[in-house]
């Protein structure tokens, strides 16, 4: 009986020791998960869409929105590389500035990009590793003729239209002022004033005199 009691106590002690050890292991595991969750939630951000601002044959210029950021990260935490078989540039310049709601990561190069396709890889490697790849399709720069055509489409007319120079203006009617002789003849052609009989003879003599003077001038 005493031996069985001692064995029972030993087994019970071992059980409780194992049980306590299991609890400690579980607590450590949950603590580890909480630390990971806190670290990710404290600096959880994302890389948004990219906006390409340059053309083929120009230095690369692009912007990436950095979203869900409480505090501004360091620009040294970002790296930009070209994952193509033939890299379009050797080194990229990175600047990070606050935007309207988020932060904007500006990417520029000192080298002129001559490859039409660039496999851009943006990486963040400070507190958590975040990578995103972008495929950039660079279009050729617009020529001067294309710019003139676009301006003509916007304004609705060409800057210089040769056809307009050859277009004749419509003829305008000009009223010719009557001469002094024609004015005198028109005055003589007016009807006599019948309301004043006393001046009828004077008017007739005046008309005859004016007609004689006009005839002599015409000759």
CSV table of C-alpha atoms in Angstrom, one decimal:
chain,number,residue,atom,x,y,z
A,1,UNK,CA,0.0,0.0,0.0
A,2,UNK,CA,2.7,2.6,0.8
A,3,UNK,CA,4.5,1.7,-2.4
A,4,UNK,CA,1.4,2.2,-4.4
A,5,UNK,CA,0.8,5.6,-2.8
A,6,UNK,CA,4.3,6.7,-3.5
A,7,UNK,CA,4.0,5.6,-7.2
A,8,UNK,CA,0.7,7.4,-7.5
A,9,UNK,CA,2.3,10.6,-6.1
A,10,UNK,CA,5.2,10.3,-8.5
A,11,UNK,CA,2.9,9.7,-11.5
A,12,UNK,CA,0.7,12.6,-10.4
A,13,UNK,CA,3.7,14.9,-10.1
A,14,UNK,CA,4.9,13.9,-13.5
A,15,UNK,CA,1.4,14.5,-14.9
A,16,UNK,CA,1.2,17.9,-13.5
A,17,UNK,CA,4.7,18.7,-14.7
A,18,UNK,CA,3.9,17.6,-18.2
A,19,UNK,CA,0.6,19.5,-18.1
A,20,UNK,CA,2.4,22.7,-16.9
A,21,UNK,CA,5.0,22.3,-19.6
A,22,UNK,CA,2.3,22.0,-22.3
A,23,UNK,CA,0.6,25.1,-21.0
A,24,UNK,CA,3.9,27.0,-21.1
A,25,UNK,CA,4.6,25.8,-24.7
A,26,UNK,CA,1.2,26.9,-25.8
A,27,UNK,CA,1.6,30.2,-24.2
A,28,UNK,CA,5.0,30.7,-25.9
A,29,UNK,CA,3.5,29.7,-29.2
A,30,UNK,CA,0.6,32.2,-28.9
A,31,UNK,CA,2.9,34.9,-27.8
A,32,UNK,CA,5.0,34.3,-30.9
A,33,UNK,CA,1.9,34.5,-33.1
A,34,UNK,CA,0.9,37.7,-31.4
A,35,UNK,CA,4.3,39.3,-32.0
A,36,UNK,CA,4.2,38.4,-35.7
A,37,UNK,CA,0.6,39.8,-36.0
A,38,UNK,CA,1.6,43.0,-34.2
A,39,UNK,CA,4.6,43.5,-36.4
A,40,UNK,CA,2.7,42.9,-39.6
A,41,UNK,CA,-0.2,45.1,-38.5
A,42,UNK,CA,2.0,47.9,-37.3
A,43,UNK,CA,3.7,48.2,-40.7
A,44,UNK,CA,1.3,46.7,-43.1
A,45,UNK,CA,1.4,48.6,-46.4
A,46,UNK,CA,1.1,47.8,-50.1
A,47,UNK,CA,2.5,48.8,-53.4
A,48,UNK,CA,-0.2,50.2,-55.7
A,49,UNK,CA,-0.4,50.6,-59.5
A,50,UNK,CA,2.5,52.2,-61.4
A,51,UNK,CA,2.1,55.3,-63.6
A,52,UNK,CA,4.6,55.5,-66.5
A,53,UNK,CA,5.6,59.1,-67.4
A,54,UNK,CA,8.3,58.6,-70.0
A,55,UNK,CA,8.6,57.2,-73.6
A,56,UNK,CA,11.0,55.0,-75.4
A,57,UNK,CA,14.4,56.7,-76.0
A,58,UNK,CA,14.0,58.8,-72.8
A,59,UNK,CA,15.1,58.4,-69.2
A,60,UNK,CA,12.8,56.2,-67.2
A,61,UNK,CA,10.3,58.1,-65.1
A,62,UNK,CA,7.5,56.3,-63.1
A,63,UNK,CA,5.6,56.6,-59.9
A,64,UNK,CA,4.2,53.9,-57.6
A,65,UNK,CA,1.6,54.6,-54.8
A,66,UNK,CA,2.6,53.2,-51.4
A,67,UNK,CA,-0.7,52.6,-49.6
A,68,UNK,CA,-1.8,51.8,-46.0
A,69,UNK,CA,1.2,53.5,-44.3
A,70,UNK,CA,0.9,55.2,-40.9
A,71,UNK,CA,4.5,56.5,-40.8
A,72,UNK,CA,6.7,57.4,-43.7
A,73,UNK,CA,9.2,54.6,-44.5
A,74,UNK,CA,12.7,55.3,-45.5
A,75,UNK,CA,13.5,55.4,-49.2
A,76,UNK,CA,16.6,53.3,-48.5
A,77,UNK,CA,14.3,50.4,-47.7
A,78,UNK,CA,13.2,50.2,-51.4
A,79,UNK,CA,15.2,48.7,-54.3
A,80,UNK,CA,14.2,48.8,-58.0
A,81,UNK,CA,15.7,46.4,-60.5
A,82,UNK,CA,15.1,45.3,-64.1
A,83,UNK,CA,14.5,41.5,-64.2
A,84,UNK,CA,14.7,41.3,-68.0
A,85,UNK,CA,17.4,39.2,-69.7
A,86,UNK,CA,18.9,42.5,-71.0
A,87,UNK,CA,18.5,45.1,-68.3
A,88,UNK,CA,17.3,48.4,-69.6
A,89,UNK,CA,19.2,50.4,-66.9
A,90,UNK,CA,22.0,49.8,-64.4
A,91,UNK,CA,20.8,51.8,-61.5
A,92,UNK,CA,17.5,53.4,-60.5
A,93,UNK,CA,17.1,56.5,-58.4
A,94,UNK,CA,14.3,56.4,-55.7
A,95,UNK,CA,12.6,59.2,-53.8
A,96,UNK,CA,9.6,58.9,-51.5
A,97,UNK,CA,7.3,61.9,-50.9
A,98,UNK,CA,3.9,62.2,-49.3
A,99,UNK,CA,1.0,62.5,-51.8
A,100,UNK,CA,-2.7,63.4,-51.4
A,101,UNK,CA,-3.6,60.4,-49.1
A,102,UNK,CA,-0.6,58.0,-49.4
A,103,UNK,CA,3.0,58.2,-50.4
A,104,UNK,CA,4.5,58.3,-53.9
A,105,UNK,CA,7.6,56.4,-54.8
A,106,UNK,CA,9.3,58.1,-57.7
A,107,UNK,CA,11.6,56.0,-59.9
A,108,UNK,CA,14.0,57.6,-62.3
A,109,UNK,CA,17.1,56.5,-64.2
A,110,UNK,CA,20.2,58.3,-65.5
A,111,UNK,CA,20.4,56.0,-68.5
A,112,UNK,CA,18.2,56.3,-71.6
A,113,UNK,CA,15.8,53.3,-71.9
A,114,UNK,CA,16.0,51.8,-75.4
A,115,UNK,CA,14.2,48.6,-74.7
A,116,UNK,CA,10.4,48.7,-75.3
A,117,UNK,CA,9.6,46.2,-72.5
A,118,UNK,CA,10.9,46.6,-69.0
A,119,UNK,CA,10.2,44.0,-66.2
A,120,UNK,CA,10.4,46.3,-63.2
A,121,UNK,CA,10.7,44.8,-59.7
A,122,UNK,CA,10.1,46.9,-56.7
A,123,UNK,CA,11.1,45.5,-53.3
A,124,UNK,CA,10.8,46.6,-49.7
A,125,UNK,CA,13.2,44.9,-47.3
A,126,UNK,CA,13.3,46.7,-44.0
A,127,UNK,CA,10.7,45.3,-41.4
A,128,UNK,CA,8.9,43.0,-43.8
A,129,UNK,CA,9.8,41.8,-47.3
A,130,UNK,CA,7.3,42.9,-50.0
A,131,UNK,CA,7.9,42.5,-53.7
A,132,UNK,CA,5.9,43.5,-56.7
A,133,UNK,CA,6.7,43.2,-60.4
A,134,UNK,CA,5.5,45.5,-63.1
A,135,UNK,CA,5.7,45.1,-66.9
A,136,UNK,CA,6.2,48.5,-68.6
A,137,UNK,CA,5.5,48.9,-72.3
A,138,UNK,CA,7.2,52.0,-73.5
A,139,UNK,CA,5.8,53.8,-76.6
A,140,UNK,CA,7.9,55.9,-78.9
A,141,UNK,CA,7.9,59.6,-78.2
A,142,UNK,CA,5.4,61.6,-80.3
A,143,UNK,CA,6.9,63.4,-83.3
A,144,UNK,CA,6.3,67.0,-84.3
A,145,UNK,CA,3.8,66.2,-87.0
A,146,UNK,CA,1.7,64.1,-84.6
A,147,UNK,CA,1.8,67.0,-82.1
A,148,UNK,CA,0.5,69.4,-84.8
A,149,UNK,CA,-2.2,66.9,-85.7
A,150,UNK,CA,-3.3,66.6,-82.1
A,151,UNK,CA,-3.3,70.4,-81.8
A,152,UNK,CA,-5.5,70.7,-84.9
A,153,UNK,CA,-7.9,68.1,-83.5
A,154,UNK,CA,-8.2,70.0,-80.3
A,155,UNK,CA,-8.5,73.6,-81.7
A,156,UNK,CA,-10.5,72.6,-84.8
A,157,UNK,CA,-8.3,74.4,-87.3
A,158,UNK,CA,-4.8,74.3,-88.6
A,159,UNK,CA,-2.2,76.9,-87.7
A,160,UNK,CA,-1.6,77.7,-91.3
A,161,UNK,CA,-4.1,76.8,-93.9
A,162,UNK,CA,-2.9,77.4,-97.5
A,163,UNK,CA,-6.4,76.9,-99.0
A,164,UNK,CA,-7.7,79.8,-97.0
A,165,UNK,CA,-5.3,82.1,-98.8
A,166,UNK,CA,-6.7,81.2,-102.3
A,167,UNK,CA,-10.3,81.6,-101.2
A,168,UNK,CA,-11.8,84.8,-102.8
A,169,UNK,CA,-13.8,87.0,-100.6
A,170,UNK,CA,-17.4,87.7,-101.8
A,171,UNK,CA,-18.0,90.9,-103.7
A,172,UNK,CA,-19.6,93.7,-101.8
A,173,UNK,CA,-21.9,96.2,-103.4
A,174,UNK,CA,-20.7,99.9,-103.2
A,175,UNK,CA,-23.3,102.7,-103.5
A,176,UNK,CA,-21.9,105.4,-105.8
A,177,UNK,CA,-22.6,108.9,-104.7
A,178,UNK,CA,-24.4,110.9,-107.5
A,179,UNK,CA,-22.6,113.8,-109.1
A,180,UNK,CA,-23.7,117.4,-108.8
A,181,UNK,CA,-25.2,117.4,-112.3
A,182,UNK,CA,-27.3,114.4,-111.6
A,183,UNK,CA,-28.4,115.9,-108.3
A,184,UNK,CA,-29.6,119.0,-110.2
A,185,UNK,CA,-31.4,116.9,-112.8
A,186,UNK,CA,-33.1,115.0,-110.0
A,187,UNK,CA,-34.2,118.2,-108.3
A,188,UNK,CA,-35.6,119.5,-111.7
A,189,UNK,CA,-37.5,116.2,-112.2
A,190,UNK,CA,-39.4,116.7,-108.9
A,191,UNK,CA,-43.1,117.7,-109.3
A,192,UNK,CA,-44.1,121.3,-108.9
A,193,UNK,CA,-45.5,122.5,-105.6
A,194,UNK,CA,-49.2,123.0,-106.5
A,195,UNK,CA,-50.0,124.4,-103.0
A,196,UNK,CA,-48.3,127.8,-103.9
A,197,UNK,CA,-49.8,129.1,-107.2
A,198,UNK,CA,-48.0,132.4,-106.8
A,199,UNK,CA,-44.6,130.8,-107.3
A,200,UNK,CA,-45.5,128.6,-110.3
A,201,UNK,CA,-44.1,131.0,-112.9
A,202,UNK,CA,-40.9,131.4,-110.9
A,203,UNK,CA,-40.5,127.7,-110.6
A,204,UNK,CA,-41.0,127.2,-114.3
A,205,UNK,CA,-38.4,129.8,-115.2
A,206,UNK,CA,-36.0,128.4,-112.7
A,207,UNK,CA,-36.4,124.9,-114.2
A,208,UNK,CA,-35.8,126.2,-117.7
A,209,UNK,CA,-32.7,128.1,-116.6
A,210,UNK,CA,-31.3,125.0,-114.9
A,211,UNK,CA,-32.0,122.8,-117.9
A,212,UNK,CA,-30.2,125.3,-120.1
A,213,UNK,CA,-27.2,125.4,-117.8
A,214,UNK,CA,-27.0,121.6,-117.5
A,215,UNK,CA,-27.2,121.2,-121.3
A,216,UNK,CA,-24.4,123.7,-121.9
A,217,UNK,CA,-22.2,121.9,-119.3
A,218,UNK,CA,-22.7,118.5,-120.9
A,219,UNK,CA,-21.8,119.9,-124.3
